[in-house]
PDB file of C-alpha atoms and ligand atoms in Angstrom:
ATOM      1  CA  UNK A   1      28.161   1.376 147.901  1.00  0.00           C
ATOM      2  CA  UNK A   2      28.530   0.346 151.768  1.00  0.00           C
ATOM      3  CA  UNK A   3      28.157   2.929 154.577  1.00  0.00           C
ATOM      4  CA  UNK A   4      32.359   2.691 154.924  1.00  0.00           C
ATOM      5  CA  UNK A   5      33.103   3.148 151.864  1.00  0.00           C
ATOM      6  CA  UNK A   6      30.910   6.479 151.954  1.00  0.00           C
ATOM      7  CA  UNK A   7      33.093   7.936 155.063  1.00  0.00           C
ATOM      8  CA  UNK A   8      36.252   9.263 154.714  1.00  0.00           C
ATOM      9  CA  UNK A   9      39.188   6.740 155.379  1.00  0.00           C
ATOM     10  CA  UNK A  10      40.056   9.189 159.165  1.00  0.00           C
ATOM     11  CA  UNK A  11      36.325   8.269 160.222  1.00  0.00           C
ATOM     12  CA  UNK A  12      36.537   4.839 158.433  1.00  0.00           C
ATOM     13  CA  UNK A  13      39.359   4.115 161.013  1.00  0.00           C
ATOM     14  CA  UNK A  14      37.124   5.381 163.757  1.00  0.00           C
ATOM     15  CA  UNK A  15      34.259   3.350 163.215  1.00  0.00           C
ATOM     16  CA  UNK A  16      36.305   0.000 163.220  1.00  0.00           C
ATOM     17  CA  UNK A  17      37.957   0.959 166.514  1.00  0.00           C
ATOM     18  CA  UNK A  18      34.937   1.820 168.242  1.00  0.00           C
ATOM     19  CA  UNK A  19      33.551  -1.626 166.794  1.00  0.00           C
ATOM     20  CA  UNK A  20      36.510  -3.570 168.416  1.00  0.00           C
ATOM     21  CA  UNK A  21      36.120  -1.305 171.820  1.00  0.00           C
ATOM     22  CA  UNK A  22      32.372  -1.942 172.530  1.00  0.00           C
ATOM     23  CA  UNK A  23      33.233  -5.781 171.615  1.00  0.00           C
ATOM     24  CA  UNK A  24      35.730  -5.653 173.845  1.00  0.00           C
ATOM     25  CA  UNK A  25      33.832  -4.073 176.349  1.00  0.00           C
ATOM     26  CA  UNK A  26      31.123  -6.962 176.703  1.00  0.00           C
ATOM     27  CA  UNK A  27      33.885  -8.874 179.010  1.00  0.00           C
ATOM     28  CA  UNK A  28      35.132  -6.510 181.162  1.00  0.00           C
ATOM     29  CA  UNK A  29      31.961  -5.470 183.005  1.00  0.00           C
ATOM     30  CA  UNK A  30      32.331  -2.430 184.749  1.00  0.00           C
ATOM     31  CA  UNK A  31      31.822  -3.148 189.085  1.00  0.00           C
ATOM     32  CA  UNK A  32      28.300  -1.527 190.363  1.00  0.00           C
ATOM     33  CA  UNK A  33      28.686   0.550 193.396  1.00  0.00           C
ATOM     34  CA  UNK A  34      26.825  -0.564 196.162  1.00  0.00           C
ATOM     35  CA  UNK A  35      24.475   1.969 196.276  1.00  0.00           C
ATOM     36  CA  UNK A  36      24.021   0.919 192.185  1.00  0.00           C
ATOM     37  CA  UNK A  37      23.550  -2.650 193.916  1.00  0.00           C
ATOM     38  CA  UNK A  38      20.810  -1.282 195.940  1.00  0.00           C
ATOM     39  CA  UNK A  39      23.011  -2.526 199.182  1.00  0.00           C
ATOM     40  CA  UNK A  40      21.889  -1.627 202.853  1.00  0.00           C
ATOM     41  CA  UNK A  41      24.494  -1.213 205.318  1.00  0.00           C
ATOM     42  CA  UNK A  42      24.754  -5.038 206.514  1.00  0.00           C
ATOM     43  CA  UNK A  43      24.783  -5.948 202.821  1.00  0.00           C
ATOM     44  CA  UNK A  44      27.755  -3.574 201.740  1.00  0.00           C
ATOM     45  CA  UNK A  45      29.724  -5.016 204.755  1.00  0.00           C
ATOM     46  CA  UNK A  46      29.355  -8.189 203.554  1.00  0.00           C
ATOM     47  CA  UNK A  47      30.280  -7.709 200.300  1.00  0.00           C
ATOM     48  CA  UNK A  48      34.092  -6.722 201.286  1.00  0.00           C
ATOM     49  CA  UNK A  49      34.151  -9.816 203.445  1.00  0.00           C
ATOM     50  CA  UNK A  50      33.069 -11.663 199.739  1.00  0.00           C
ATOM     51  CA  UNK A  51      35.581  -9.628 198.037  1.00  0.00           C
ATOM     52  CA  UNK A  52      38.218 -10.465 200.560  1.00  0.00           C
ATOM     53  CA  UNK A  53      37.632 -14.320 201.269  1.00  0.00           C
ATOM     54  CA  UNK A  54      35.545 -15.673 198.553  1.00  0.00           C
ATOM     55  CA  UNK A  55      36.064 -13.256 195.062  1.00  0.00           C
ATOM     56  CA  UNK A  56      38.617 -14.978 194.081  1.00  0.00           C
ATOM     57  CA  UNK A  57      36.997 -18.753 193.914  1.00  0.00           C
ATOM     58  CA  UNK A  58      33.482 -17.739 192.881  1.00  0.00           C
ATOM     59  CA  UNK A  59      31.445 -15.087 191.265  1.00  0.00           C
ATOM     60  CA  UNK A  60      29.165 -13.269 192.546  1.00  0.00           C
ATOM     61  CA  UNK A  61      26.806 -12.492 189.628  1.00  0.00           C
ATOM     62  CA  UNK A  62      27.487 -15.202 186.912  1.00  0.00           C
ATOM     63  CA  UNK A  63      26.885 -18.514 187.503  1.00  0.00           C
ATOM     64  CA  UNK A  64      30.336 -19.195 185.279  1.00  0.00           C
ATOM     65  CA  UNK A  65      32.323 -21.238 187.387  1.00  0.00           C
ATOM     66  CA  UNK A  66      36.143 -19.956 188.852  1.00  0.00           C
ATOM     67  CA  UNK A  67      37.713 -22.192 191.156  1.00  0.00           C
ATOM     68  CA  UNK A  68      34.700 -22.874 193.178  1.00  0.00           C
ATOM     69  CA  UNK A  69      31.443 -22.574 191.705  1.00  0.00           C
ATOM     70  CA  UNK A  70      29.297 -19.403 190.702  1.00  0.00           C
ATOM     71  CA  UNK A  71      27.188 -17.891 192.911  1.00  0.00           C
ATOM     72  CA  UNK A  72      24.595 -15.788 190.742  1.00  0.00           C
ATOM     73  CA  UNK A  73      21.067 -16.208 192.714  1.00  0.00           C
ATOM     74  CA  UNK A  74      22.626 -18.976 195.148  1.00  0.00           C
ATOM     75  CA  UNK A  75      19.867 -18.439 197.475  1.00  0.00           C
ATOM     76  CA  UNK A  76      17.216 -18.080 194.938  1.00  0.00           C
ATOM     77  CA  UNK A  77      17.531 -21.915 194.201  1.00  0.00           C
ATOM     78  CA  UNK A  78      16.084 -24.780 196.761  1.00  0.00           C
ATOM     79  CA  UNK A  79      19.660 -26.955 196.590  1.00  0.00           C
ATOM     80  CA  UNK A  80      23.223 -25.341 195.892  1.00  0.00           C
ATOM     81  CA  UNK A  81      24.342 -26.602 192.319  1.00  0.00           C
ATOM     82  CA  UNK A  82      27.336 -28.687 192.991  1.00  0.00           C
ATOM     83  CA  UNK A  83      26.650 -30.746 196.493  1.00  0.00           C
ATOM     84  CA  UNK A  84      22.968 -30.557 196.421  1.00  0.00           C
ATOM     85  CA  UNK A  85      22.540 -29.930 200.080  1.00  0.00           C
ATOM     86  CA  UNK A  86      19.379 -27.011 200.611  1.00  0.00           C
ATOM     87  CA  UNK A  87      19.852 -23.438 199.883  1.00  0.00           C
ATOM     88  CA  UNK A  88      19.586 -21.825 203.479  1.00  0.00           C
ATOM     89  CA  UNK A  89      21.308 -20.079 205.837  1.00  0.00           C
ATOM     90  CA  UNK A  90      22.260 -22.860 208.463  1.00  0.00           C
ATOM     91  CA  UNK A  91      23.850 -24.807 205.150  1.00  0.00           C
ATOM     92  CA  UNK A  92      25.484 -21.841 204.247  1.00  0.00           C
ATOM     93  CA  UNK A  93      26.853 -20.923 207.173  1.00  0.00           C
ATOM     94  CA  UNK A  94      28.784 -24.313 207.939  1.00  0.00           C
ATOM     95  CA  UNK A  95      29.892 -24.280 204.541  1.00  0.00           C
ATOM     96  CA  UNK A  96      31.618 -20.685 205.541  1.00  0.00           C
ATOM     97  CA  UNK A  97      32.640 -21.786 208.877  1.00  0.00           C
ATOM     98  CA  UNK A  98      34.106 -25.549 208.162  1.00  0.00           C
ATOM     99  CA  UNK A  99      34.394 -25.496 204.381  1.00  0.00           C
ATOM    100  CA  UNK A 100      33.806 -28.378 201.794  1.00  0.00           C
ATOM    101  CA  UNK A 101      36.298 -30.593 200.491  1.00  0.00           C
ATOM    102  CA  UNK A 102      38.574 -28.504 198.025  1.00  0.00           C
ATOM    103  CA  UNK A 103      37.388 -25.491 200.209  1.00  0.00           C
ATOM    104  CA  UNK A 104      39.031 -23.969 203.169  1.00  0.00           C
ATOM    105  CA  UNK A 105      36.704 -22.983 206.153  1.00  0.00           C
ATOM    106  CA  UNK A 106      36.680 -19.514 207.730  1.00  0.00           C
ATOM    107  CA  UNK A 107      35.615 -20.182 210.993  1.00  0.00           C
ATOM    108  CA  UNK A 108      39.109 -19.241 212.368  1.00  0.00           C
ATOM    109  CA  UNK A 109      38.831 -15.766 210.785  1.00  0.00           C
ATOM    110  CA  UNK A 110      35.496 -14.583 211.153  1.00  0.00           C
ATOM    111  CA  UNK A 111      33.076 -13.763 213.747  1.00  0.00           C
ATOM    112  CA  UNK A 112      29.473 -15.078 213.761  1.00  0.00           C
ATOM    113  CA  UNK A 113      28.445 -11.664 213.018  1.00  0.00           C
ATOM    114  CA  UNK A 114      30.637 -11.110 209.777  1.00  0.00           C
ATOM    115  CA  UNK A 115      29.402 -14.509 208.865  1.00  0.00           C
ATOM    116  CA  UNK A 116      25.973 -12.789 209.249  1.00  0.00           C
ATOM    117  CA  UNK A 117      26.839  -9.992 206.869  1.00  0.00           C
ATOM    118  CA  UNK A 118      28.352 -11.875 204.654  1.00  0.00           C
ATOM    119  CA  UNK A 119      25.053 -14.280 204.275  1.00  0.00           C
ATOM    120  CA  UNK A 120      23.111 -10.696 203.977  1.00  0.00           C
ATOM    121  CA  UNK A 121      25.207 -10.113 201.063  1.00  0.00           C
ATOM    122  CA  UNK A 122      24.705 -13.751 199.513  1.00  0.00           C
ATOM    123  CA  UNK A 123      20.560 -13.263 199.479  1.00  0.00           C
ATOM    124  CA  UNK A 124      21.402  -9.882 197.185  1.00  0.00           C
ATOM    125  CA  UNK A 125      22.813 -12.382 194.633  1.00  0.00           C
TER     126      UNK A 125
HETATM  127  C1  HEC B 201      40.355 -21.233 197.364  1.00  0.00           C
HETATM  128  C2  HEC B 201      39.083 -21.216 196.674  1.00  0.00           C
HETATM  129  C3  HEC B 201      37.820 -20.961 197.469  1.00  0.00           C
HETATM  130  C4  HEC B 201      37.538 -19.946 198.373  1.00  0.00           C
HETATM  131  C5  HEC B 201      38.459 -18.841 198.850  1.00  0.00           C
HETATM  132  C6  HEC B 201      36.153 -20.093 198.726  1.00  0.00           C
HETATM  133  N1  HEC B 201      35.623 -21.182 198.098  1.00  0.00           N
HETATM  134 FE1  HEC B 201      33.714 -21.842 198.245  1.00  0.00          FE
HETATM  135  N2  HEC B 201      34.192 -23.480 197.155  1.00  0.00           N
HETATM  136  C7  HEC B 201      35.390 -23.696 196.511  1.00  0.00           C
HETATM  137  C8  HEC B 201      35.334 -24.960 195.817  1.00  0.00           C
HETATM  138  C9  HEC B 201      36.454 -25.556 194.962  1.00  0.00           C
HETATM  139  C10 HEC B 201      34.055 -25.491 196.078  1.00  0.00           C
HETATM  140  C11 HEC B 201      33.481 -26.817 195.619  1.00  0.00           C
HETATM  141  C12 HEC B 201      34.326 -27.908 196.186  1.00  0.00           C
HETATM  142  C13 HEC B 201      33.709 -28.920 197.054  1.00  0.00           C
HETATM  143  O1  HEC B 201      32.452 -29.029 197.134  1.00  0.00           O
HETATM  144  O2  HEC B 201      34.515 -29.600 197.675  1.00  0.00           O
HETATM  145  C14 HEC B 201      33.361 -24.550 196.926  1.00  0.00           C
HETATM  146  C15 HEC B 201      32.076 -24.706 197.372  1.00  0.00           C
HETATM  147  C16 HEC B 201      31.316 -23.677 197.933  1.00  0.00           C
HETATM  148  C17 HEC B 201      29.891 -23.738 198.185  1.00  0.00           C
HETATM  149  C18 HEC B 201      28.992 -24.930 197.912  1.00  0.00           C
HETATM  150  C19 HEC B 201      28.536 -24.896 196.476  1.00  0.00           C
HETATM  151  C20 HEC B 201      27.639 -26.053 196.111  1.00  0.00           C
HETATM  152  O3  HEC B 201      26.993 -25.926 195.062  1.00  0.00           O
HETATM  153  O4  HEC B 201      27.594 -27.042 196.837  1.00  0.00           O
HETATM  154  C21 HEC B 201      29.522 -22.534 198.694  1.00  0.00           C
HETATM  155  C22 HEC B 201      28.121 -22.083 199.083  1.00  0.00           C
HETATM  156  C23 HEC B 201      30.720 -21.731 198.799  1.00  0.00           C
HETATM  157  N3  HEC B 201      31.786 -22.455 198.322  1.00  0.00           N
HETATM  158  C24 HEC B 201      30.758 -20.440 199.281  1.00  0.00           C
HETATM  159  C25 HEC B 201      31.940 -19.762 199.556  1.00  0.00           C
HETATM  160  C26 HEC B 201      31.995 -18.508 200.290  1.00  0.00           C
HETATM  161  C27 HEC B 201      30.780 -17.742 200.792  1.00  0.00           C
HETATM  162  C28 HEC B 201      33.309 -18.183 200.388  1.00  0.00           C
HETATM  163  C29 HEC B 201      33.905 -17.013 201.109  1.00  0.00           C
HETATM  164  C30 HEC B 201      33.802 -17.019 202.539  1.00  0.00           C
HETATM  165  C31 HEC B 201      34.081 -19.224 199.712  1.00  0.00           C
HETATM  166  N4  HEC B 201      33.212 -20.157 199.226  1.00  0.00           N
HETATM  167  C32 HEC B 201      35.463 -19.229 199.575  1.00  0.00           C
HETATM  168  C33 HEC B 201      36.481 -22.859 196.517  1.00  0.00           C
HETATM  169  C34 HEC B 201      36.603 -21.746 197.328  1.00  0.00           C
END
């Protein structure tokens, strides 16, 4: 005899729908705070200026790819994935201001210093 078959049909239900629920839940990952994140002040304000201006092309922690690429650990690596130019903040930072070829750049609607932030937020990755 199987464990369901020992439960009464009410709980039998239960145990299937919490079965579908947690499998469900595997996708939609829950967003970490940014104290969770371990942020410091910099970090956090560069993090809205990701989720305003970059969210929606790339991921922050999953290197799955969205329009642009992922950025999981982008800094941790020598060369960025896709163009293979070096992992640093001077790359990085033209890439934000003047973009790439299917990218926009944002040097018209940043300052150097939320550019700054925003990189802050990139080495948390
Ligand atoms: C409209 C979509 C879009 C937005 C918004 C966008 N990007 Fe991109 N990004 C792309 C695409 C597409 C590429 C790759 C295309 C290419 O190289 O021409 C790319 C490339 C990059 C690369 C180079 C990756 C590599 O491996 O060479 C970096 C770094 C990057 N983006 C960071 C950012 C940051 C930071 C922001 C926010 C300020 C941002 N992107 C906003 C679409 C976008």
């Amino acid at each position: 005899m199987t464990f369901l078959n020992r439960i009464s049909p009410y709980l039998r239900v239960s145990v299937v729908m919490l079965a579908i629920l947690a499998l469900a839940g595997c996708d939609a990952e829950r967003r970490k705070s940014d104290a969770e994140l371990g942020l410091n002040l910099q970090q956090a304000e560069g993090r809205k200026i990701y989720d305003n201006y970059c969210d929606k092309c790339h991921e922050p922690y999953s290197s799955r790819g969205k329009k642009g690429p992922g950025l999981k650990g982008v800094f941790k690596q020598q060369y960025l994935s896709l163009s293979g130019l070096p992992a640093n903040d001077d790359r990085l930072t033209e890439i934000v201001k003047f973009g790439r070829a299917k990218m926009e750049g944002f040097g018209q609607v940043m300052t150097d210093q939320q550019i700054k932030d925003l990189l802050a937020y990139l080495h948390t990755l």
